Coordinates of C-alpha atoms in Angstrom, one line a residue:
X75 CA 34.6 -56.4 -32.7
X76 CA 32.2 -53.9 -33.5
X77 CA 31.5 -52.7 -37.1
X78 CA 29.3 -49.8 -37.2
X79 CA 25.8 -50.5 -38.8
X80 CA 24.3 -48.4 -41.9
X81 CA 21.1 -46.8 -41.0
X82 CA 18.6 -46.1 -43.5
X83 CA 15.3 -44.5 -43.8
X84 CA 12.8 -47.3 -43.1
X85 CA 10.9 -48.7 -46.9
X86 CA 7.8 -47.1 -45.1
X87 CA 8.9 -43.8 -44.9
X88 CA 10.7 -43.6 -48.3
X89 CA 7.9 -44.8 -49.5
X90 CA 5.7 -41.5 -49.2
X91 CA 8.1 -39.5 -52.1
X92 CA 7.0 -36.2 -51.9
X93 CA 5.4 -34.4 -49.4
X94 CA 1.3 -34.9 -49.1
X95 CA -0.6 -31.5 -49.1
X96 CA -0.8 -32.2 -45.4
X97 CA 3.1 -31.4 -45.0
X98 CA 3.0 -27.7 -44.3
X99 CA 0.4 -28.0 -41.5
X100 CA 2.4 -27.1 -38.9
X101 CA 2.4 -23.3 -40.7
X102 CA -1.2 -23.6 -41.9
X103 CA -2.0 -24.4 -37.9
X104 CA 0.4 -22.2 -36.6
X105 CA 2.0 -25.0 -35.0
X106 CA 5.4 -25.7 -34.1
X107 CA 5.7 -29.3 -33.5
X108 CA 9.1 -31.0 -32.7
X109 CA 9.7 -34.3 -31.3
X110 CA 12.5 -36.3 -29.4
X111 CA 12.9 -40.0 -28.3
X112 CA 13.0 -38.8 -24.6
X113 CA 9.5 -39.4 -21.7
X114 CA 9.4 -36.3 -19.5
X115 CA 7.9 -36.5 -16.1
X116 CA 8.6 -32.6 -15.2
X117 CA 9.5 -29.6 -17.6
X118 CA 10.8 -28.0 -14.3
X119 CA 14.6 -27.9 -14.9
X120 CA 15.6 -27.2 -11.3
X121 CA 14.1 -31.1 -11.2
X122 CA 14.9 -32.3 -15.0
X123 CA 18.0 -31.9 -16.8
X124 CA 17.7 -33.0 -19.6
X125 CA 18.4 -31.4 -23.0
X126 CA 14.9 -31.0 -24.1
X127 CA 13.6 -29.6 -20.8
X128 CA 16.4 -26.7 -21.1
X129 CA 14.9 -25.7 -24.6
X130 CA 11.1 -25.4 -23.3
X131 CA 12.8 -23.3 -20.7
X132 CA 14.4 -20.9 -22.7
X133 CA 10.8 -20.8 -24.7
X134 CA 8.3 -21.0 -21.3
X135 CA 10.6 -19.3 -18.2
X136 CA 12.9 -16.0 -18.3
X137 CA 16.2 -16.0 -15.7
X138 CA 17.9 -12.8 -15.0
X139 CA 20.3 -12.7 -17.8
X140 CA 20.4 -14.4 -21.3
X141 CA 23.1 -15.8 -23.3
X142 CA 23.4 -14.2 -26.9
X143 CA 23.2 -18.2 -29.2
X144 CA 24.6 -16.0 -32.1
X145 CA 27.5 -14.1 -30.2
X146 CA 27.7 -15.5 -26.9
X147 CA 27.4 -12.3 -25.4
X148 CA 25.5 -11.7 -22.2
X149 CA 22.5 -9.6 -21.9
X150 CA 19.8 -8.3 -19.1
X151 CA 16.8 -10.7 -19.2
X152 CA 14.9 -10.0 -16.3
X153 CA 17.8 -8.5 -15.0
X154 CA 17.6 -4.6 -16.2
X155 CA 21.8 -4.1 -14.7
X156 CA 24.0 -5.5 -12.4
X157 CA 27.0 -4.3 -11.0
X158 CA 29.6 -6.6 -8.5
X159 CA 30.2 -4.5 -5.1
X160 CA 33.4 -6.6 -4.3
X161 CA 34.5 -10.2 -5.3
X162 CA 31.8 -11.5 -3.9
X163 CA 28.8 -9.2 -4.1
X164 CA 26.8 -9.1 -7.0
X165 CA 23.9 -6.7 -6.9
X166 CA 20.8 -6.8 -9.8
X167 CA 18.3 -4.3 -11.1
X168 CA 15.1 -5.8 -12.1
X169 CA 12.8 -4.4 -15.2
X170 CA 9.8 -3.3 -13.8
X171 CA 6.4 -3.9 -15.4
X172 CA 7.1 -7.6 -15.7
X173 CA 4.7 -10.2 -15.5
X174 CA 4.5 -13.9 -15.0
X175 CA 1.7 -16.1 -16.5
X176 CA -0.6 -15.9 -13.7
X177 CA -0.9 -12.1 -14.4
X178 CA 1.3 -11.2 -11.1
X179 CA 4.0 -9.2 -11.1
X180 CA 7.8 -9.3 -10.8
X181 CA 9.6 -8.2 -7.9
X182 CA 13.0 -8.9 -6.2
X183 CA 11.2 -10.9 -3.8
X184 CA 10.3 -13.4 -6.3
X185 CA 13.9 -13.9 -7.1
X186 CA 15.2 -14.4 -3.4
X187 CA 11.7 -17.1 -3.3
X188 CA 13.1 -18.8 -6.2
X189 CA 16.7 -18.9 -5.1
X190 CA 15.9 -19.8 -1.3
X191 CA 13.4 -22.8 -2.4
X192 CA 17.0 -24.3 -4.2
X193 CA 19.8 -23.5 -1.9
X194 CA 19.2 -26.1 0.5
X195 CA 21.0 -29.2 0.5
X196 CA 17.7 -31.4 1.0
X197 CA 15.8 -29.1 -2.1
X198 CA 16.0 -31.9 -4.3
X199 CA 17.0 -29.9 -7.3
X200 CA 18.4 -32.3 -10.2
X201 CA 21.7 -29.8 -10.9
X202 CA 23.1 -27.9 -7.9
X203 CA 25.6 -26.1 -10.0
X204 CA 24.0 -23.1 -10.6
X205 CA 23.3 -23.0 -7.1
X206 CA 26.4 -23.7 -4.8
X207 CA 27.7 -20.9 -5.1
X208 CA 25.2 -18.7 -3.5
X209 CA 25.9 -18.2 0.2
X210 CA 23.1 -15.9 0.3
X211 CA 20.6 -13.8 -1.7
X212 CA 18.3 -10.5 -0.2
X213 CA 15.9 -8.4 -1.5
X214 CA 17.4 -4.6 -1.2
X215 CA 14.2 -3.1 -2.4
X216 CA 11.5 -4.4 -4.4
X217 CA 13.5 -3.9 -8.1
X218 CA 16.7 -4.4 -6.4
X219 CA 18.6 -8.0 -5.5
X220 CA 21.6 -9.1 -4.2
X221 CA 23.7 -11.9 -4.4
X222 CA 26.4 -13.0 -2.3
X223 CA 28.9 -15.5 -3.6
X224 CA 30.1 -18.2 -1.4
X225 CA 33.3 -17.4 -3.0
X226 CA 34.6 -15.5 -6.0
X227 CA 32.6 -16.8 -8.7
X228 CA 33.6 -16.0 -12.5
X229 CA 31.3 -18.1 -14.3
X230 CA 28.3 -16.3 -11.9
X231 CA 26.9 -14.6 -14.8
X232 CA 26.5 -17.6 -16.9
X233 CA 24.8 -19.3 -13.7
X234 CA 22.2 -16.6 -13.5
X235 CA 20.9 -17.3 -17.6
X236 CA 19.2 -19.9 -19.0
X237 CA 18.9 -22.5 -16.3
X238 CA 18.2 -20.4 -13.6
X239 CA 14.4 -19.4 -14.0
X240 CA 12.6 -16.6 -12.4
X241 CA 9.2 -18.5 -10.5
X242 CA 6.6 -16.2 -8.6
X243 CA 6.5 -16.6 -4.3
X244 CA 4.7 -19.4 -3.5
X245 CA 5.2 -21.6 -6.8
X246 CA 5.6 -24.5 -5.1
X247 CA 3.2 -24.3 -2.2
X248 CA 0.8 -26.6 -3.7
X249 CA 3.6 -29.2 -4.6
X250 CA 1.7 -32.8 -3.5
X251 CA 3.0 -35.2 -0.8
X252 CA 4.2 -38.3 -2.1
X253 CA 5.5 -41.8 -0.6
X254 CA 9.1 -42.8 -1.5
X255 CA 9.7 -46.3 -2.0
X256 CA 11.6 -46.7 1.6
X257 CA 8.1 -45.5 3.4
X258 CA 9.5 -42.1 3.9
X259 CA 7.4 -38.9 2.5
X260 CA 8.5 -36.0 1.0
X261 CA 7.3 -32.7 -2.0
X262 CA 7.1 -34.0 -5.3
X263 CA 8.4 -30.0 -5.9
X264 CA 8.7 -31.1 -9.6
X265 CA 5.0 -31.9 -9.9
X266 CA 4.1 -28.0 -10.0
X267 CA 3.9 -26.9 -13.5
X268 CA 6.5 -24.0 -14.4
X269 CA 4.8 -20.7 -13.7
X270 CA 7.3 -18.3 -15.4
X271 CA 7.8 -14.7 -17.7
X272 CA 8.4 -16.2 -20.6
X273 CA 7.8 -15.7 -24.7
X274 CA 5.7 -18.8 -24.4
X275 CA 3.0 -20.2 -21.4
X276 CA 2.6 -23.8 -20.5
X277 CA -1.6 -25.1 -21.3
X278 CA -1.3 -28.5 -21.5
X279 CA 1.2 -31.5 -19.9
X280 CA 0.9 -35.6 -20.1
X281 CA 4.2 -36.7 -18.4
X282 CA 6.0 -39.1 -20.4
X283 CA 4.1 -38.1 -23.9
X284 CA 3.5 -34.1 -24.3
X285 CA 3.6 -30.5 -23.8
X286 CA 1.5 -27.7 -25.1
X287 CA 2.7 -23.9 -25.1
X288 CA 1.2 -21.0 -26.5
X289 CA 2.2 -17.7 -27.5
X290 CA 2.3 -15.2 -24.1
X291 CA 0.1 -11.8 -25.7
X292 CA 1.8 -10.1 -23.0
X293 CA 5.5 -10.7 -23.3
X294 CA 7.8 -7.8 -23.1
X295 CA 9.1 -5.7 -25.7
X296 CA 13.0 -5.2 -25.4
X297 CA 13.3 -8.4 -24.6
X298 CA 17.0 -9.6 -25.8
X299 CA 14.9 -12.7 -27.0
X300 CA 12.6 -10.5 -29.4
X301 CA 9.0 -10.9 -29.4
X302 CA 7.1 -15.0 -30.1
X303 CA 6.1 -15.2 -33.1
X304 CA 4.3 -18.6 -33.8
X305 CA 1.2 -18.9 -32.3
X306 CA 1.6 -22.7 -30.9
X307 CA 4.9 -24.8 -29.6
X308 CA 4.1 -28.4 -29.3
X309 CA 6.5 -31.2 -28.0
X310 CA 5.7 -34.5 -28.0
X311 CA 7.7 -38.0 -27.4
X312 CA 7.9 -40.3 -29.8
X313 CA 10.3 -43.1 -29.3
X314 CA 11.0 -44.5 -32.6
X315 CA 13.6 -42.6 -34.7
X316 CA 12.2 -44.2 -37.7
X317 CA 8.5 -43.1 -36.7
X318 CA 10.0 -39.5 -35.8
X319 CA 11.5 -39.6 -39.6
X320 CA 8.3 -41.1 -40.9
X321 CA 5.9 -38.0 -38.8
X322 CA 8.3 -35.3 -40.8
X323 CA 8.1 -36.8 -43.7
X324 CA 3.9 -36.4 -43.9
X325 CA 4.2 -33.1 -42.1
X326 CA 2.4 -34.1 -38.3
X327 CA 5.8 -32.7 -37.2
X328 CA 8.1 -30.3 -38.2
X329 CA 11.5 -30.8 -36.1
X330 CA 13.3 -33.8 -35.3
X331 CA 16.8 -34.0 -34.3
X332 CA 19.4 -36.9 -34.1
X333 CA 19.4 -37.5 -37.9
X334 CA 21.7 -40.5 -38.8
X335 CA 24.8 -39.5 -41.2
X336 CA 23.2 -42.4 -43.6
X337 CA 19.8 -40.7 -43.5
X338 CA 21.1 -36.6 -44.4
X339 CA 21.6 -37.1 -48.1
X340 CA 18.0 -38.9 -48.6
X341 CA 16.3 -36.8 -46.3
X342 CA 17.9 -33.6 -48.1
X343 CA 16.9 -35.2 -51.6
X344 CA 12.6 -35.4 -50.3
X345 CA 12.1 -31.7 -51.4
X346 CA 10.0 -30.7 -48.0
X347 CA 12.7 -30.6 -45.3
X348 CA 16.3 -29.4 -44.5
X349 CA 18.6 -31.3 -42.6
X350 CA 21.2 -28.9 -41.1
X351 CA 24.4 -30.8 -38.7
X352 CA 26.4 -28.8 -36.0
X353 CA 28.6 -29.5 -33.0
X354 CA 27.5 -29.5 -29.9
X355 CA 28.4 -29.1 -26.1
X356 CA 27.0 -32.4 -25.6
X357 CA 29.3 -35.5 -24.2
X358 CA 29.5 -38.6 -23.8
X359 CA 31.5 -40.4 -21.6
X360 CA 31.5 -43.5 -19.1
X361 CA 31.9 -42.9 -15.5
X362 CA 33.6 -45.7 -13.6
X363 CA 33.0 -46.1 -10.1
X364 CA 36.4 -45.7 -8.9
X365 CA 35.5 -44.5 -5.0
X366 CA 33.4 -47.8 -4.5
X367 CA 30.2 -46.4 -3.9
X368 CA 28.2 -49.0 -5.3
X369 CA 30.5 -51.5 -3.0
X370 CA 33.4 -53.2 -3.3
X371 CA 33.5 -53.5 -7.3
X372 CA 36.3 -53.9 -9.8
X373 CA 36.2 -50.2 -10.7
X374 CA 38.1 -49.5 -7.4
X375 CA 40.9 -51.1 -9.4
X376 CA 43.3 -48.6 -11.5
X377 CA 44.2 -51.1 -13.7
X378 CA 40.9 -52.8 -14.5
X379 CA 39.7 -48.7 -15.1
X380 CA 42.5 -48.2 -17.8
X381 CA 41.7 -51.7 -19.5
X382 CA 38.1 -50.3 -20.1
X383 CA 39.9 -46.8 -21.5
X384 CA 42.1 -49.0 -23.6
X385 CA 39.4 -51.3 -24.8
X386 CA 37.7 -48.6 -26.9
X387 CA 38.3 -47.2 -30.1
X388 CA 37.4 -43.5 -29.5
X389 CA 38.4 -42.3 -33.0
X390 CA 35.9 -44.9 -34.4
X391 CA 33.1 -44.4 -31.9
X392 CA 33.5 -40.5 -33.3
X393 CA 33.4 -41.4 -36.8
X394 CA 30.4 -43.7 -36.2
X395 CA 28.0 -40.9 -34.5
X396 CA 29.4 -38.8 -37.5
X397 CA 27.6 -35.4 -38.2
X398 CA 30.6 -33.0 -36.6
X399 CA 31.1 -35.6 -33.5
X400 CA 35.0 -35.4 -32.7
X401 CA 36.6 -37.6 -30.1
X402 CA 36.2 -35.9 -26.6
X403 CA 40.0 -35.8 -24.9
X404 CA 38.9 -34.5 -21.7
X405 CA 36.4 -34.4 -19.4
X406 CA 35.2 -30.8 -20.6
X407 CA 33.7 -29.2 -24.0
X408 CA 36.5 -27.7 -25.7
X409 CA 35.0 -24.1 -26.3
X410 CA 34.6 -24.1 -22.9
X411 CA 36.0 -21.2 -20.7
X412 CA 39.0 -23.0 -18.7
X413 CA 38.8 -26.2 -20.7
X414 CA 42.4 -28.0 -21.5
X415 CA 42.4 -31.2 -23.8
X416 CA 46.3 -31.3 -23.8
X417 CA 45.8 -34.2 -21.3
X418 CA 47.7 -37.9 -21.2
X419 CA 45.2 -39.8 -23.6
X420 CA 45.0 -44.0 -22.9
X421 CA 44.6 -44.8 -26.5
X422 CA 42.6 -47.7 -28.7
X423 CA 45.4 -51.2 -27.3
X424 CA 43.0 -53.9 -26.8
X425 CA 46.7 -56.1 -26.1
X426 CA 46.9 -53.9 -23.3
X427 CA 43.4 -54.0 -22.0
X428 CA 43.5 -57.7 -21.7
X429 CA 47.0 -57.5 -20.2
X430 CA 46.0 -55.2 -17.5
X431 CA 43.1 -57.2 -17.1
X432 CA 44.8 -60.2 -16.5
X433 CA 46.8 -58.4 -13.7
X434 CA 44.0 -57.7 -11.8
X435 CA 43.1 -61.4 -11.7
X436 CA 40.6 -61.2 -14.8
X437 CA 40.7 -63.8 -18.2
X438 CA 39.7 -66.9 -19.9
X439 CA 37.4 -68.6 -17.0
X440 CA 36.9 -65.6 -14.7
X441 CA 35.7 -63.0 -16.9
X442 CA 35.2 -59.3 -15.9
X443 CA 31.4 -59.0 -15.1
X444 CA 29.5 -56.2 -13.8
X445 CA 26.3 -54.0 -14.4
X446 CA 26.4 -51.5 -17.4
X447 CA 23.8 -49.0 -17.7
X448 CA 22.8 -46.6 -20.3
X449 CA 19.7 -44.5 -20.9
X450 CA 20.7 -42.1 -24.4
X451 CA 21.4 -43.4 -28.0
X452 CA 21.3 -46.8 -27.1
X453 CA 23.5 -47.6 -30.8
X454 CA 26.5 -45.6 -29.5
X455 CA 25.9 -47.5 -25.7
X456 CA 26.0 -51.0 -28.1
X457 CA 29.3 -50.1 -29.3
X458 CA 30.6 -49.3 -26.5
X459 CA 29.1 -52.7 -25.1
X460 CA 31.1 -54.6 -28.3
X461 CA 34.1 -53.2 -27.9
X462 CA 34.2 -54.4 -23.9
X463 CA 33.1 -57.8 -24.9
X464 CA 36.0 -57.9 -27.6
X465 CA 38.5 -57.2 -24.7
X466 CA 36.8 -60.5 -22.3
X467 CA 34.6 -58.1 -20.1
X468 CA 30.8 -59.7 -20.0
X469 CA 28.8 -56.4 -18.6
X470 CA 25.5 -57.0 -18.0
X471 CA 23.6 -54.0 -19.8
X472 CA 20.9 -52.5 -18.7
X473 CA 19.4 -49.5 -21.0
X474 CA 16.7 -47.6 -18.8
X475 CA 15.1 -44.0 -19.1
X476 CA 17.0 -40.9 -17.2
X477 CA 14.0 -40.8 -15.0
X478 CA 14.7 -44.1 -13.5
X479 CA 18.7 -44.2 -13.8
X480 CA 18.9 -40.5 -12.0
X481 CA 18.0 -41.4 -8.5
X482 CA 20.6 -44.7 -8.9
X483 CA 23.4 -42.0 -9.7
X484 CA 22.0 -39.9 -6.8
X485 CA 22.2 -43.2 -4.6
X486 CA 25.7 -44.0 -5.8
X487 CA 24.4 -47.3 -6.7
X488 CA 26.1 -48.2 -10.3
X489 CA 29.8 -49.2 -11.1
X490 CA 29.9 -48.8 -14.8
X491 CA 27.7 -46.2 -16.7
X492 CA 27.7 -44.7 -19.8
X493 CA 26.5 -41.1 -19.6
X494 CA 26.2 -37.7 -22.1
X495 CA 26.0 -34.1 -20.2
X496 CA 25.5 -30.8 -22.6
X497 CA 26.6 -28.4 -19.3
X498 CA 22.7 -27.5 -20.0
X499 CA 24.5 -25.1 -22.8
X500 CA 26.8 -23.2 -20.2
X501 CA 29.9 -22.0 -21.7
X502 CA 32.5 -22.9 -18.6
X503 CA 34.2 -25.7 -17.4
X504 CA 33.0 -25.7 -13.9
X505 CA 29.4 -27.4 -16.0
X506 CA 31.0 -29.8 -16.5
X507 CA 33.9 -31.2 -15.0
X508 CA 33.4 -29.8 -11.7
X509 CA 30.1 -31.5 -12.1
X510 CA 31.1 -34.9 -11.9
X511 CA 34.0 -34.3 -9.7
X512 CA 33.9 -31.6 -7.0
X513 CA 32.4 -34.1 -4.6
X514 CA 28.8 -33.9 -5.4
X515 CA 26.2 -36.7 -6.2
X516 CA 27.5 -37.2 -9.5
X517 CA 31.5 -37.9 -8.0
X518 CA 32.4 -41.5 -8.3
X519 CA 36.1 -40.9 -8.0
X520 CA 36.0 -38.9 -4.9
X521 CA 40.1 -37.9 -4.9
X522 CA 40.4 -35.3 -2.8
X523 CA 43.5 -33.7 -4.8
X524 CA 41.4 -33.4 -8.0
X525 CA 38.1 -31.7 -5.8
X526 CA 40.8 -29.0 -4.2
X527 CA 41.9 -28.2 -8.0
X528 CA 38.9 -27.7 -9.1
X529 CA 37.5 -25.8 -5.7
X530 CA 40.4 -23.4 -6.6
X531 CA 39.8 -23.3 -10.2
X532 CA 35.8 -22.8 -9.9
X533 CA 36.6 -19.6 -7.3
X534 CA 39.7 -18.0 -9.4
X535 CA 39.6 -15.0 -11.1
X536 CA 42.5 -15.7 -13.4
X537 CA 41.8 -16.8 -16.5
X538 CA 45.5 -18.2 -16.8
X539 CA 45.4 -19.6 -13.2
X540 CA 42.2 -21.3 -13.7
X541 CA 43.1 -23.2 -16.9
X542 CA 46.0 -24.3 -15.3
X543 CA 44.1 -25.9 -12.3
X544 CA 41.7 -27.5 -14.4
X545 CA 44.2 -29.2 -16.7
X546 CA 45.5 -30.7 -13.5
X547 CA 42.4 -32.5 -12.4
X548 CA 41.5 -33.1 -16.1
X549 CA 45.2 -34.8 -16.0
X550 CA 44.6 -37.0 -13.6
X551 CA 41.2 -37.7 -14.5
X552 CA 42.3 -39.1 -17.7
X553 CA 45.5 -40.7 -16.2
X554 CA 43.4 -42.9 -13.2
X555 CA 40.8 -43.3 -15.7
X556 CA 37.9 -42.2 -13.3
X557 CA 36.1 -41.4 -16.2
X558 CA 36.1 -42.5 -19.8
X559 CA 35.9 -39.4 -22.4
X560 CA 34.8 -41.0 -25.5
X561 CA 33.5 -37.9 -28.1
X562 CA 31.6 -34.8 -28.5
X563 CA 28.0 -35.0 -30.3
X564 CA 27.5 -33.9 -33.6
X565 CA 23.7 -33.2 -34.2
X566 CA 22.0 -33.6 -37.5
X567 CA 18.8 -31.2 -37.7
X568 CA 16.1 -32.0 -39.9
X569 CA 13.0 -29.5 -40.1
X570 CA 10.0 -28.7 -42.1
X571 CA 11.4 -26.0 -44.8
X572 CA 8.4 -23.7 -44.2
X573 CA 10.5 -22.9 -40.8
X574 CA 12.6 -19.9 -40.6
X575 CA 15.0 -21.9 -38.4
X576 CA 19.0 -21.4 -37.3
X577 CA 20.7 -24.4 -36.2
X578 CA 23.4 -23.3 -33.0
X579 CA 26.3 -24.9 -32.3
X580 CA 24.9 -25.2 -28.0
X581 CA 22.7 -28.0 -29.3
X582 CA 19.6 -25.7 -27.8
X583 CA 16.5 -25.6 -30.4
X584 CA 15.7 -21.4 -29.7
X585 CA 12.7 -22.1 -31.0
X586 CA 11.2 -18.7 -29.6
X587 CA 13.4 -16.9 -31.9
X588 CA 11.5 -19.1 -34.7
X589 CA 9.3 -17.7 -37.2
X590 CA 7.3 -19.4 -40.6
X591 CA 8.4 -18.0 -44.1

């Protein structure tokens, strides 16, 4: 059975007491640098998802509209107005005067570039959300765009902030050629460094290690982002929590997140750094492999799918990750617009799990085996990983980077995976369980009853109709165990105190709303 583990600052880094003189160089440089466990190979989030490419986007690239982190309200970005024609016409005023990086400027047909590169099926694009549910989009006049839906669309503003950046015509016409491993050749599109409008400009990238931004002189006032004010935004991987804790401590970096519950109280007591916790949007769940694309696997069995659900303490899991994490009862954030968690739950039985398990032909001398992969918080995947083994299951467990496990989703290739998804911060159910179960790449269940819910809920104007047709799917989801809700992240912040910094409950770093004291 698994027993969660204390972590504790390693002897190294309590060691170093108080802060050298060298703590505060991140303000005496003018530089902001933050630091994850994650290698990125593109900061282009049409072709990354991932939670720290989102935040350099909000920092490098402007979309049309933003999201308010303090009141969730949306405002113009790019956008200057907007106005729907009919339920399915959406029509934008751009700000004029605006300019991109490379010193051109903004015009409507810059948007329809942008939007036309994604819409097709074969674009590539990591998240088609954001995306579907464009039928078309056309250039009225040069400040002037408009949208038309495939359907009506109430989440469409959300869409159009954040994750949907603005890039100049022709960003991608110097994307290289590359080789796929099957002989075939194709655009590496993600290989074109983001050329955006944003508070902060892309100068330097080494994929898998770092990024260097620096403050755009020419960013626009009136902005509902305000005006950059550090000089220098530096990201950098550094795969060792402990050597992430270690770096803050001596002041080579000033932002880390992930802190363990263990390590708050010390860290708070070391004089030079706050540690700040919030919930998140972030999930973390296991998708089973109930439609068989990976073959003919045990997932495709009901019962063997509910043994796993039963097989794992949820409340425990919660209490392990700690720092505001809460068990997850559905396969949507709570705060979510259209998100129901009064759903049937499988609860902690591991009597049951090995009962249902031995219906389906599994025991003592033909144990449950099958591939398990991971790729985030590889201590939370471990638990996970006991509390299977505790039931008789023997996965084989395989903890990669995204960058390699995201073309084996893609390819349908994996029975058993254990996966987190923020909704890339967007405040609507259709981010997240429409995601992973409308029928896209990301559908291992394939039912066709839960996809028709959720086409009706995704296009449905009624707040009261749509919750309604999401608790449905999210009933059934939970009830054939497709997927495997197990809690919501809590994230522990810890920063250099020189930083002006507000920790947001969207688990997004705004760090171009950051200033030094």
């Amino acid at each position: 059975m698994f027993t969660p583990l204390k972590t504790s600052l390693t002897a190294a880094a309590i060691a170093l007491g108080l802060l050298s003189p060298a703590a505060h160089a991140g303000k005496d440089n003018d530089t902001l640098t933050w630091v994850t466990a994650t290698e990125i190979d593109t900061f282009d989030i049409y072709y990354q998802g991932l939670r720290e490419v989102v935040i350099t986007t909000l920092y490098n690239c402007d979309s049309l509209f933003h999201r308010d982190p303090a009141t969730g309200a949306y405002k113009p970005l790019l956008a200057e107005s907007y106005k729907w024609i009919d339920d399915v016409i959406l029509e934008v005023d751009l700000r004029k005067g605006i300019k991109f990086h490379d010193g051109t400027e903004l015009d409507a047909g810059d948007v329809v570039y942008t939007f036309k590169h994604m819409m097709p099926k074969d674009s590539g694009i990591n998240v088609r959300l954001g995306i579907d549910w464009i039928k078309d989009v056309v250039a009225v006049n040069p400040n002037r765009v408009r949208f038309i839906a495939v359907a009506p669309t109430p989440a469409a503003i959300e869409f159009l902030s954040g994750n949907t950046p603005i890039y100049p015509s022709g960003h991608y016409d110097k994307a290289p050629t590359v080789t796929s491993a099957g002989g075939q050749q194709r655009r590496d599109w993600g290989a074109v460094r983001p050329v955006c409008t944003g508070p902060y400009m892309m100068t330097d990238f080494k994929a898998g290690s770092s990024a260097t931004y620096v403050k755009n002189p020419n960013y626009f006032k009136g902005s509902p982002k305000g005006m950059p004010s550090i000089g220098k935004i530096v990201y950098r991987t550094v795969t060792d929590n402990e050597a992430q804790t270690a770096e803050l401590l001596t002041g080579s970096v000033d932002w880390i997140w992930g802190v363990p519950p263990a390590n708050v109280k010390k860290l708070n007591e070391m004089g030079g750094v706050v540690v700040k916790g919030a919930p998140t949007t972030r999930m973390s769940f296991l998708i089973l492999d109930a439609a068989g694309r990976s073959g003919d696997n045990p997932m495709k069995d009901v019962r063997v799918r509910r043994a796993l659900f039963h097989a794992i303490d949820r409340d425990a899991l919660a209490k392990f990750a700690g720092n505001s994490s809460e068990v997850l009862k559905s396969m949507c954030y709570p705060t979510q617009a259209g998100c129901s968690t009064d759903v049937r739950q499988l609860n902690y039985d591991p009597a049951r799990a090995k009962a249902l398990l031995a219906e389906a032909g599994y025991g003592p001398g033909n144990p449950l085996k099958l591939p398990y992969y991971a790729y985030r918080d590889r201590t939370y995947s471990e638990a996970v990983l006991a509390y299977l083994r505790a039931v008789g299951i023997e996965p084989d467990f395989k903890f990669i980077q995204n960058v390699a496990l995201r073309p084996m989703v893609i390819a349908g290739k994996i029975p058993l995976m254990h996966l987190t998804w923020g909704s890339q911060g967007m405040q609507d159910a259709s981010a997240s369980v429409s995601l992973y179960f409308r029928g896209g790449v990301d559908d291992f269940a394939r039912d066709p009853e839960v996809k028709a819910w959720l086409d009706a809920a995704d296009t449905t104007m009624d707040p009261a109709k749509r919750k309604d047709l999401y608790r449905k799917a999210l009933e059934k989801i939970n009830d054939q165990a497709y997927a495997i809700p197990l809690f919501s992240y809590g994230r522990a912040y810890a920063f250099n105190k020189a930083l002006d910094y507000t920790v947001t409950p969207d688990e997004l770093a705004h760090f171009y709303m950051v200033k030094w004291k």
